[in-house]
PDB file of C-alpha atoms in Angstrom:
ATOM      1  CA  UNK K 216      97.013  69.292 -15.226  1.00 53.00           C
ATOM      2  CA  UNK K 217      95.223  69.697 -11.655  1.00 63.00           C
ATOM      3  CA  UNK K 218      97.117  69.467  -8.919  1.00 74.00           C
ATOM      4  CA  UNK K 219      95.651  67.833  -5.940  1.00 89.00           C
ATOM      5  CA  UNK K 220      95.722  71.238  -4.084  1.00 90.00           C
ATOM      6  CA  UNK K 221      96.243  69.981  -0.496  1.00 96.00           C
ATOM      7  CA  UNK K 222      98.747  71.805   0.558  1.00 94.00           C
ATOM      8  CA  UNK K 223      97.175  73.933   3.183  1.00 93.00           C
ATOM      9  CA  UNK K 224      94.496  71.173   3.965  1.00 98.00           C
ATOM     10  CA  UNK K 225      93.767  69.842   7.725  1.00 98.00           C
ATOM     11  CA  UNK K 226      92.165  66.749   7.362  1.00 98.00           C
ATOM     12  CA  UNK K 227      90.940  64.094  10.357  1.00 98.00           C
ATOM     13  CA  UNK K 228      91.520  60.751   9.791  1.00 98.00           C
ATOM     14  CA  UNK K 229      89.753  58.067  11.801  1.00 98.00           C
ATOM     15  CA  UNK K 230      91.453  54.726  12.286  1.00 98.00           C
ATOM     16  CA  UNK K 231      94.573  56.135  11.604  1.00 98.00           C
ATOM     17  CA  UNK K 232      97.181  54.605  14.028  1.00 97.00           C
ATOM     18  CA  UNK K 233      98.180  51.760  11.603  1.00 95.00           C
ATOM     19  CA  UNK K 234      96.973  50.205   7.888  1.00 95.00           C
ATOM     20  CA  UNK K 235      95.252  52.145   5.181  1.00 97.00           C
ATOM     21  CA  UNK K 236      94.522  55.057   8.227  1.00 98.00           C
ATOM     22  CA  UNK K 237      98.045  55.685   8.522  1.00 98.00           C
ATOM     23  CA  UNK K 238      99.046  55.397   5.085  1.00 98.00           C
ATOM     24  CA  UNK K 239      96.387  58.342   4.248  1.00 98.00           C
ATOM     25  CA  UNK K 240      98.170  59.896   6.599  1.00 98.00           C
ATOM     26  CA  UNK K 241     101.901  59.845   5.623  1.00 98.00           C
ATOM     27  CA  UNK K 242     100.290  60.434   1.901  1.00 98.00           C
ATOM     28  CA  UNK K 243      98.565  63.732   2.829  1.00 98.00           C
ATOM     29  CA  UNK K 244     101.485  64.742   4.768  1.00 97.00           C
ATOM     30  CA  UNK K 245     103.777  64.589   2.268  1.00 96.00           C
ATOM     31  CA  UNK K 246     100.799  66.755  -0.038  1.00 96.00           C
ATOM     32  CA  UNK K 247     101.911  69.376   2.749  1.00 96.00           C
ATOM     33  CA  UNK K 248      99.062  69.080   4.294  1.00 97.00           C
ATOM     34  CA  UNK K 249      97.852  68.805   8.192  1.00 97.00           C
ATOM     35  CA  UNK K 250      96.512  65.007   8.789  1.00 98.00           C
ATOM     36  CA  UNK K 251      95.437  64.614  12.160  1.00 98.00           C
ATOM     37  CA  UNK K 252      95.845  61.606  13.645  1.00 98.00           C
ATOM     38  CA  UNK K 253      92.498  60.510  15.609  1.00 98.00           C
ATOM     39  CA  UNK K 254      92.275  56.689  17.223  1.00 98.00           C
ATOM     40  CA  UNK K 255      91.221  54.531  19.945  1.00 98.00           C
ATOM     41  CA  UNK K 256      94.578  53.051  20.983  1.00 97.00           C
ATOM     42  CA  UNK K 257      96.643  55.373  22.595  1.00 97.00           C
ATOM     43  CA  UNK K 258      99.992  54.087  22.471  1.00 97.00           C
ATOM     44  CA  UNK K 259      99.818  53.168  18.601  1.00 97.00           C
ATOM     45  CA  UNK K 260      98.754  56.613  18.017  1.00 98.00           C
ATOM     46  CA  UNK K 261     101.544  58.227  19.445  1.00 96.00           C
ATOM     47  CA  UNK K 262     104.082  56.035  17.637  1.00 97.00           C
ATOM     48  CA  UNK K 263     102.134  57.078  14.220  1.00 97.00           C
ATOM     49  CA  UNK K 264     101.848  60.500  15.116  1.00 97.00           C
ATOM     50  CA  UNK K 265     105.638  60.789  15.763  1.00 96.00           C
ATOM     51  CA  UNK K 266     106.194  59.278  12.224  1.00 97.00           C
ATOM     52  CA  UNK K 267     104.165  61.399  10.516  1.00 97.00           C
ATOM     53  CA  UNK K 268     104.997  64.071  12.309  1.00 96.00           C
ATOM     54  CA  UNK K 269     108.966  63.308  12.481  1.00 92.00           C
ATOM     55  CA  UNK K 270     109.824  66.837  11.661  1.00 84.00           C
ATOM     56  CA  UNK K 271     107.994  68.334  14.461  1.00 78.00           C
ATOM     57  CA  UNK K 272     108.649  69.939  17.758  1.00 68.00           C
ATOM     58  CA  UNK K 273     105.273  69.180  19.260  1.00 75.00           C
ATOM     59  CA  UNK K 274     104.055  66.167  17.332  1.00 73.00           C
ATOM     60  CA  UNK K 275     101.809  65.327  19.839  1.00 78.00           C
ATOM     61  CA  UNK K 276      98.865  68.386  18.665  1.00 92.00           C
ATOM     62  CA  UNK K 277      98.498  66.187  15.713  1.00 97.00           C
ATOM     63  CA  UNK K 278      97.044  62.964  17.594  1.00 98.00           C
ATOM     64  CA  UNK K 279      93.828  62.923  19.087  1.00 98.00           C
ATOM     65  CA  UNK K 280      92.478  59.605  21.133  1.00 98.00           C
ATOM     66  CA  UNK K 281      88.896  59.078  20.299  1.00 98.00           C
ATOM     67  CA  UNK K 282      86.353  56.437  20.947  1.00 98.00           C
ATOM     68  CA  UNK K 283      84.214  57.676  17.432  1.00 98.00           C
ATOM     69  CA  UNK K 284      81.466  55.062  18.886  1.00 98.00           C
ATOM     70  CA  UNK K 285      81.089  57.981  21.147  1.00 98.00           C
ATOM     71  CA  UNK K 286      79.300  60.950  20.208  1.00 98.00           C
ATOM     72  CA  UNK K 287      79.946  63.414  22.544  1.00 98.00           C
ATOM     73  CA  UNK K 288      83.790  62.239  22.703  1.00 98.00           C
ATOM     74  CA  UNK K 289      83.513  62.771  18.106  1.00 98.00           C
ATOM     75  CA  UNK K 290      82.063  66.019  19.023  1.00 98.00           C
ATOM     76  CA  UNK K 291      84.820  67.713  21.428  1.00 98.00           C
ATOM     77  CA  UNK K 292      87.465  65.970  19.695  1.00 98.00           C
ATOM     78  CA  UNK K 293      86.568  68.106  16.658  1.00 98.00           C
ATOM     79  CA  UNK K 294      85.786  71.475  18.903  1.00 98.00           C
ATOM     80  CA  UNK K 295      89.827  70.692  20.076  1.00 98.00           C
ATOM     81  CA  UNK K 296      90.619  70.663  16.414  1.00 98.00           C
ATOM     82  CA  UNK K 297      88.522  73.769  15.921  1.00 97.00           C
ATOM     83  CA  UNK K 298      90.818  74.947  18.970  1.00 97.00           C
ATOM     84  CA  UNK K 299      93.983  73.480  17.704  1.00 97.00           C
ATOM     85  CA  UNK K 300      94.279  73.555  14.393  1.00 97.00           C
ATOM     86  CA  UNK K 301      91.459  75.577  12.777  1.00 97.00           C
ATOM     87  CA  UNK K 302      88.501  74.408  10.995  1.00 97.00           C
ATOM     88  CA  UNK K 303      89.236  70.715   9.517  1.00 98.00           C
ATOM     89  CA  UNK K 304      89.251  71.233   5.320  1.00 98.00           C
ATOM     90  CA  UNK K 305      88.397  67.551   4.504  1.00 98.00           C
ATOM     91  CA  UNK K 306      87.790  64.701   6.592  1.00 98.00           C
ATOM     92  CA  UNK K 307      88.252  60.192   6.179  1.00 98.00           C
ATOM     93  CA  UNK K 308      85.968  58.587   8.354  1.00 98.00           C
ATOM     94  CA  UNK K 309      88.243  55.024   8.091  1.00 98.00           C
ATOM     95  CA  UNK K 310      87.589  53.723  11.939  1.00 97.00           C
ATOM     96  CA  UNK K 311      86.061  50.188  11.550  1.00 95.00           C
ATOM     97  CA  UNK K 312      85.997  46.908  12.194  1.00 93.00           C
ATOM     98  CA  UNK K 313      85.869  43.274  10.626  1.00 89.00           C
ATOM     99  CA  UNK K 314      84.309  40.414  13.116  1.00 87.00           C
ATOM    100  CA  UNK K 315      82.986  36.804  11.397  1.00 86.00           C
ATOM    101  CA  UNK K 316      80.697  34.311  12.328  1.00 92.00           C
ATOM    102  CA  UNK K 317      77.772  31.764  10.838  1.00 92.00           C
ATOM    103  CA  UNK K 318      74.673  33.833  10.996  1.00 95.00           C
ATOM    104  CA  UNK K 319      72.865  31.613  13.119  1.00 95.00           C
ATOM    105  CA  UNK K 320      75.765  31.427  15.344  1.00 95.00           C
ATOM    106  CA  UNK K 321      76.682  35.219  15.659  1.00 93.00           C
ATOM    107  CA  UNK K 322      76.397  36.768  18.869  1.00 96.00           C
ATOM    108  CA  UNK K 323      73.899  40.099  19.361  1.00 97.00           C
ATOM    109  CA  UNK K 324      76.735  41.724  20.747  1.00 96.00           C
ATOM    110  CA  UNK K 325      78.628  41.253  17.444  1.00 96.00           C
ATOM    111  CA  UNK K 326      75.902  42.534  15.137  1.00 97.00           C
ATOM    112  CA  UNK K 327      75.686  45.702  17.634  1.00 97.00           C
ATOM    113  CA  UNK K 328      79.316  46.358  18.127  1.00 97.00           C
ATOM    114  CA  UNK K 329      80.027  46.588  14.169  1.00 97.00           C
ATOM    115  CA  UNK K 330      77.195  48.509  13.606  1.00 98.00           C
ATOM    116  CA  UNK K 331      78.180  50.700  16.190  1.00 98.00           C
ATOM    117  CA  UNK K 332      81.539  51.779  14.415  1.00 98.00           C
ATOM    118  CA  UNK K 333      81.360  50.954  11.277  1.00 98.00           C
ATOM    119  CA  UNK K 334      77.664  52.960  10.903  1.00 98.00           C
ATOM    120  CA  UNK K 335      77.139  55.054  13.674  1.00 98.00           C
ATOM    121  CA  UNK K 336      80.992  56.019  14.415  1.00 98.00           C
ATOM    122  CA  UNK K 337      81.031  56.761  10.788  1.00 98.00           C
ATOM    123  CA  UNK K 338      78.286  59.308  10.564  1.00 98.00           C
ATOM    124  CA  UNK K 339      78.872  60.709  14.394  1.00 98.00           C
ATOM    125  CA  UNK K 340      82.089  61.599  12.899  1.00 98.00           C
ATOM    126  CA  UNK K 341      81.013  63.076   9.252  1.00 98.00           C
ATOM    127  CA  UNK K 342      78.270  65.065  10.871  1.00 98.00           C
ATOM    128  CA  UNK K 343      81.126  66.896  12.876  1.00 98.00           C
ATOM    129  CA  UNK K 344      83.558  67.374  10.644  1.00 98.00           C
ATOM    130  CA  UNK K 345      80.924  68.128   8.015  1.00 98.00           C
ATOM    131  CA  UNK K 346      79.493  71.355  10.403  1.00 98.00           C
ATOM    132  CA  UNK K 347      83.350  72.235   9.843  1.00 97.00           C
ATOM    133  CA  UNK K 348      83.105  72.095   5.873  1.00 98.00           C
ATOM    134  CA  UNK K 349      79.957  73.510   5.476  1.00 98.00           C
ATOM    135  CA  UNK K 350      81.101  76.689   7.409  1.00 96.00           C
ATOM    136  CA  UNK K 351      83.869  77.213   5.055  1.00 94.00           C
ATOM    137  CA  UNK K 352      80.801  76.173   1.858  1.00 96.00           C
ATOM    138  CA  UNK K 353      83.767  74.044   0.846  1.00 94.00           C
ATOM    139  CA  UNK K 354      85.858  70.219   0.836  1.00 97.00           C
ATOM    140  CA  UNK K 355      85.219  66.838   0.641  1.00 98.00           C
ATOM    141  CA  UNK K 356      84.504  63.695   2.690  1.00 98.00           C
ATOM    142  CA  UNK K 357      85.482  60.207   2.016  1.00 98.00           C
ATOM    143  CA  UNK K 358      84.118  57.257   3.810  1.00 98.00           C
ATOM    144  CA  UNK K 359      85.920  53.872   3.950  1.00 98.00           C
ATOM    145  CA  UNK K 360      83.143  51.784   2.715  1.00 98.00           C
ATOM    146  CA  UNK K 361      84.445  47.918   1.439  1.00 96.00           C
ATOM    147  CA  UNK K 362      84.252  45.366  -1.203  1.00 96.00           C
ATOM    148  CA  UNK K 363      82.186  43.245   1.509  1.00 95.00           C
ATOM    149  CA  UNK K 364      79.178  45.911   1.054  1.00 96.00           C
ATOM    150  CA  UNK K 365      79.032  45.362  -2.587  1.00 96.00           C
ATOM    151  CA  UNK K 366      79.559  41.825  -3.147  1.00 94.00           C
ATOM    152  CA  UNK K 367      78.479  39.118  -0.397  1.00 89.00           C
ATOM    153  CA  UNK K 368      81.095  36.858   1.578  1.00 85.00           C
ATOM    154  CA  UNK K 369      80.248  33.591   3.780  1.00 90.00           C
ATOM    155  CA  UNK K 370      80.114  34.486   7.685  1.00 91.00           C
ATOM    156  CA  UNK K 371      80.074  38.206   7.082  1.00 91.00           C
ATOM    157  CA  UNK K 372      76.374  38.916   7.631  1.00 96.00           C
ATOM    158  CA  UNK K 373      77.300  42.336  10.180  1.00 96.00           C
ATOM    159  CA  UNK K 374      79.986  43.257   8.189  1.00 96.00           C
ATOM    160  CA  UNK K 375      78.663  42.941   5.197  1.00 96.00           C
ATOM    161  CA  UNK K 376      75.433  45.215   6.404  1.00 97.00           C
ATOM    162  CA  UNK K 377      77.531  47.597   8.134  1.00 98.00           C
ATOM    163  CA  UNK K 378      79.716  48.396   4.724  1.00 98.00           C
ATOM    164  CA  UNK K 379      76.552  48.389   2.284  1.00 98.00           C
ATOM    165  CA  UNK K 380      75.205  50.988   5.019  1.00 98.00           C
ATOM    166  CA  UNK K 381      78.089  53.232   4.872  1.00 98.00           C
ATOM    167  CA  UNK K 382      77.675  53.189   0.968  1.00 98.00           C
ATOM    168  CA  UNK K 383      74.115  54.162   1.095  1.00 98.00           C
ATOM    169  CA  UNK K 384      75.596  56.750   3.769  1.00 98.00           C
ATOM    170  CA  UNK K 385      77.322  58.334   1.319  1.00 98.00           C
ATOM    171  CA  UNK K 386      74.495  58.639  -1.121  1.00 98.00           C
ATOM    172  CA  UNK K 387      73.026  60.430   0.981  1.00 98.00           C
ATOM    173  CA  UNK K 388      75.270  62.538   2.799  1.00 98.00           C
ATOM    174  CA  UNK K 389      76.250  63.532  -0.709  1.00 98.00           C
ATOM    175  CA  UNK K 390      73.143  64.971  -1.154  1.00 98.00           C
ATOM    176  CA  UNK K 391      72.635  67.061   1.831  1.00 98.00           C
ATOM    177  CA  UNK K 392      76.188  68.370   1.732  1.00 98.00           C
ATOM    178  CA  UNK K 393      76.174  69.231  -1.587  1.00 98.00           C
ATOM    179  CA  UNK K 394      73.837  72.138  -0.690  1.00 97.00           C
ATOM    180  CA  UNK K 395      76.770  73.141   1.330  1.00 98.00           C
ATOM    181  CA  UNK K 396      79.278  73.377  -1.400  1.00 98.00           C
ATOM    182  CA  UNK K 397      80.790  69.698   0.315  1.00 98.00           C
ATOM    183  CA  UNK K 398      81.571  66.289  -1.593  1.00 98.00           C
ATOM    184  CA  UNK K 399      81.113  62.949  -0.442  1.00 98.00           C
ATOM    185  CA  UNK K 400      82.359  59.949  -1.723  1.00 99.00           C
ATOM    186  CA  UNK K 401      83.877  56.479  -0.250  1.00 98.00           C
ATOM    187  CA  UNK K 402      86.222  54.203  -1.288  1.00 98.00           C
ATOM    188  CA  UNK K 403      85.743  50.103  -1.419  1.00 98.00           C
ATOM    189  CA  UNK K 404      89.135  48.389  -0.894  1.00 97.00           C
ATOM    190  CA  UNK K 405      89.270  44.765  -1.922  1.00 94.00           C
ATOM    191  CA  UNK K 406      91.867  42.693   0.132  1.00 89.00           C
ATOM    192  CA  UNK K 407      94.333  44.433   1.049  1.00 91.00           C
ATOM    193  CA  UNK K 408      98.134  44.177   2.497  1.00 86.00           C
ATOM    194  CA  UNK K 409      97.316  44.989   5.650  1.00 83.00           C
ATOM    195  CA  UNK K 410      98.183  44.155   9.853  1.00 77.00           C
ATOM    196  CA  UNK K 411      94.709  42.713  10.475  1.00 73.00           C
ATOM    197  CA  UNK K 412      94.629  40.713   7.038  1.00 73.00           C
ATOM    198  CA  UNK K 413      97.951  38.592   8.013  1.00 71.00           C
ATOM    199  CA  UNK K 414      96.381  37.206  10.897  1.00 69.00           C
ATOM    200  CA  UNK K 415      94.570  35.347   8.474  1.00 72.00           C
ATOM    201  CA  UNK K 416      96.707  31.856   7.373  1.00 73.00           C
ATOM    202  CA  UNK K 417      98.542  31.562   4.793  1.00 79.00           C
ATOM    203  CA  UNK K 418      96.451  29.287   2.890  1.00 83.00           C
ATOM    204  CA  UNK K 419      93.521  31.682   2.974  1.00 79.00           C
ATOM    205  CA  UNK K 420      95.196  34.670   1.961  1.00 79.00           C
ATOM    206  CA  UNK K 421      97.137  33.089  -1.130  1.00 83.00           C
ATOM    207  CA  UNK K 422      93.354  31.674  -2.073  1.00 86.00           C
ATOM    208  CA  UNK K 423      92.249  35.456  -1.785  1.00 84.00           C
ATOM    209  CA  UNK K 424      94.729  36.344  -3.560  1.00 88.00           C
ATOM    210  CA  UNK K 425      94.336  34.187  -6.325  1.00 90.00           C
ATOM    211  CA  UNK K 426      90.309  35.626  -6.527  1.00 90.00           C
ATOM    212  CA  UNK K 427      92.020  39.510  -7.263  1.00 93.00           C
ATOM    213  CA  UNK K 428      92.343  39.702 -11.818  1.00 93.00           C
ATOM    214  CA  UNK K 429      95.921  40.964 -11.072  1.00 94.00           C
ATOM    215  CA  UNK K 430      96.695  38.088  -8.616  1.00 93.00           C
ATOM    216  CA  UNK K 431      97.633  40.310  -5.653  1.00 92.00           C
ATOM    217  CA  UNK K 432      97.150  41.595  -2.533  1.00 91.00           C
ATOM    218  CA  UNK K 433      96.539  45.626  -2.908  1.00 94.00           C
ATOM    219  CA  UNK K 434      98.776  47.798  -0.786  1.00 95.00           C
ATOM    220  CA  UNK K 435      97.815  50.441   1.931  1.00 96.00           C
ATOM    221  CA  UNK K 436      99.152  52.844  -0.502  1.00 97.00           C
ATOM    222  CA  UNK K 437      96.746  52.231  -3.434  1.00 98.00           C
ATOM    223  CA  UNK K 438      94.070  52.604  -1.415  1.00 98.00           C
ATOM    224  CA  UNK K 439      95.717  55.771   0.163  1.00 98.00           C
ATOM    225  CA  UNK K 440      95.921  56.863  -3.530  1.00 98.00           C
ATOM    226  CA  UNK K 441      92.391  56.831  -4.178  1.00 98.00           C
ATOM    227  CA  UNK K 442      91.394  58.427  -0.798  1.00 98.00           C
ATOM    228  CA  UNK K 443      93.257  61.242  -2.098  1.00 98.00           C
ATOM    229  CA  UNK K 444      92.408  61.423  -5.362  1.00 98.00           C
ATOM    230  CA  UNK K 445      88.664  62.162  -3.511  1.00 98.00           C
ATOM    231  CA  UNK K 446      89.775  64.827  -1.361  1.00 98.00           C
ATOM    232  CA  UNK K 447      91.845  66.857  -3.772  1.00 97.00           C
ATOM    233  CA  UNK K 448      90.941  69.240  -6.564  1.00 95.00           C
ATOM    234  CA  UNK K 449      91.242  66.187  -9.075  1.00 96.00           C
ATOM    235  CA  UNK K 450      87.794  64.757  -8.089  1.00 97.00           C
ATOM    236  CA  UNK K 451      85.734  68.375  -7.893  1.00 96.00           C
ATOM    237  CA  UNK K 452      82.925  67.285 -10.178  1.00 97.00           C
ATOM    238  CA  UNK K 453      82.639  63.331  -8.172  1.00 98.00           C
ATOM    239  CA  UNK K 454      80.261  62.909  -5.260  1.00 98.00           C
ATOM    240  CA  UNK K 455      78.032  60.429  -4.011  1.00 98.00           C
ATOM    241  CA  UNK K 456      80.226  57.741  -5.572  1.00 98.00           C
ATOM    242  CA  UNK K 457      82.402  54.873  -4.331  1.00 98.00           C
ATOM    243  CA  UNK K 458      85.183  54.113  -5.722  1.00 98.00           C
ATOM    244  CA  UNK K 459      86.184  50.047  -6.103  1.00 98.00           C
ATOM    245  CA  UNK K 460      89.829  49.688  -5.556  1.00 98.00           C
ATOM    246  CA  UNK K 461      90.086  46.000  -5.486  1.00 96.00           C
ATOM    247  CA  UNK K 462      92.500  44.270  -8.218  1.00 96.00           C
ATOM    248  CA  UNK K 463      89.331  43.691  -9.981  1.00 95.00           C
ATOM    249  CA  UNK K 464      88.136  40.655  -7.400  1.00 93.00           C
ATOM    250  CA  UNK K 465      84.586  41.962  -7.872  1.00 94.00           C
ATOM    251  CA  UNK K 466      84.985  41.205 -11.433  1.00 92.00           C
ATOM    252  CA  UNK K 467      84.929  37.784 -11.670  1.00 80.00           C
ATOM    253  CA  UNK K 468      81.806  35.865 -11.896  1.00 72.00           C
ATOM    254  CA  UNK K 469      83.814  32.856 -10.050  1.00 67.00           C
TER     255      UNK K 469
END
């Protein structure tokens, strides 16, 4: 059987101080390979990277604060990984964002600001880390795309657009890259176990619950799973796909 062959990997995450960006993390660091640790909030990332990085004398050269909304900030922070590290092997692009509203009530700065990093922080940061890949005429890509970009959900109208764009993204990322010996794919989590979900009240998130076929909640870790399933040697013949991890919610006709 294949192994997943990440052992001498170095992968940037997005988004991956806390939730399914840190899980990917912890899971491709104990592959043996090099996750590094790129976010927006500072002091989170630190705490993560000295986690993940518990074993280390300089933990801090595996955490990198970015703003991936901005693209000359995506595009140093991957020239200091060039620096750093080497040339990055794989790449998640998992920064994003959920915000809600009515349509008719939803503000033009909320429609921009998810765009901005669930779309355009997404592909500022593939089209960096992809230059990396297709020097090397080699890895693979995964985009965190979401159930809300396949199936539609009440007062998600940004959202909603933002995710369905990152899964056309991949489409067609997959087919420019794959010129360059690269795979892209994404994964669609469902609702998932996460800091940002149990905000939510309890009510709602025992209704969502009760939407999933297996009843549950999925866990950072499943998602994780799949991520890396996508990356390794496992998936060499998938691209241009996303993969639905979602306790079969999109299912169910009701």
């Amino acid at each position: 059987m294949k192994s997943l062959n990440l052992a001498s990997a170095i992968v940037p995450v997005t988004g991956a101080a806390s939730g399914i960006g840190l899980e990917i993390c912890r899971q491709l660091r104990a592959e043996g390979a090099t996750p590094l640790l790129l976010d927006i909030h500072a002091e989170r990332l630190d705490v993560a990277v000295r986690e993940v990085f518990a074993e280390a004398a300089e933990s801090s050269r595996y955490g990198y604060v970015v703003d991936v909304t901005n693209r000359e900030a995506v595009d140093r922070c991957l020239s200091d990984i060039l620096h750093d590290h080497g040339p990055a092997t794989h790449a998640v692009a998992n920064a994003g964002m959920v915000q809600g509203a009515p349509f008719l009530e939803m503000s033009d700065e909320m429609w921009y600001r998810t765009m901005d990093l669930n779309v355009n922080g997404a592909m500022y940061f593939c089209r960096a880390a992809g230059r990396h890949l297709a020097e090397s005429h080699r890895g693979a890509i995964v985009a965190m795309a979401s159930t809300s970009g396949i199936v539609a959900k009440r007062n998600r109208v940004a959202y909603s657009t933002s995710k369905g764009a990152v899964i056309s993204m991949t489409r067609a990322l997959a087919l420019d890259m794959g010129a360059h010996g690269v795979r892209v794919n994404a994964v669609a989590p469902g609702v998932t176990d996460t800091p940002i979900q149990a905000l939510n009240a309890p009510t709602y998130l025992q209704t969502m619950a009760g939407k999933t076929a297996l009843g549950r909640f999925g866990q950072p870790a499943e998602i994780a799973n799949a991520v890396l399933f996508l990356l390794s040697d496992m998936s060499s013949y998938i691209t241009g796909q996303t993969i639905i991890v979602d306790g079969g919610l999109t299912v169910k006709y009701a």
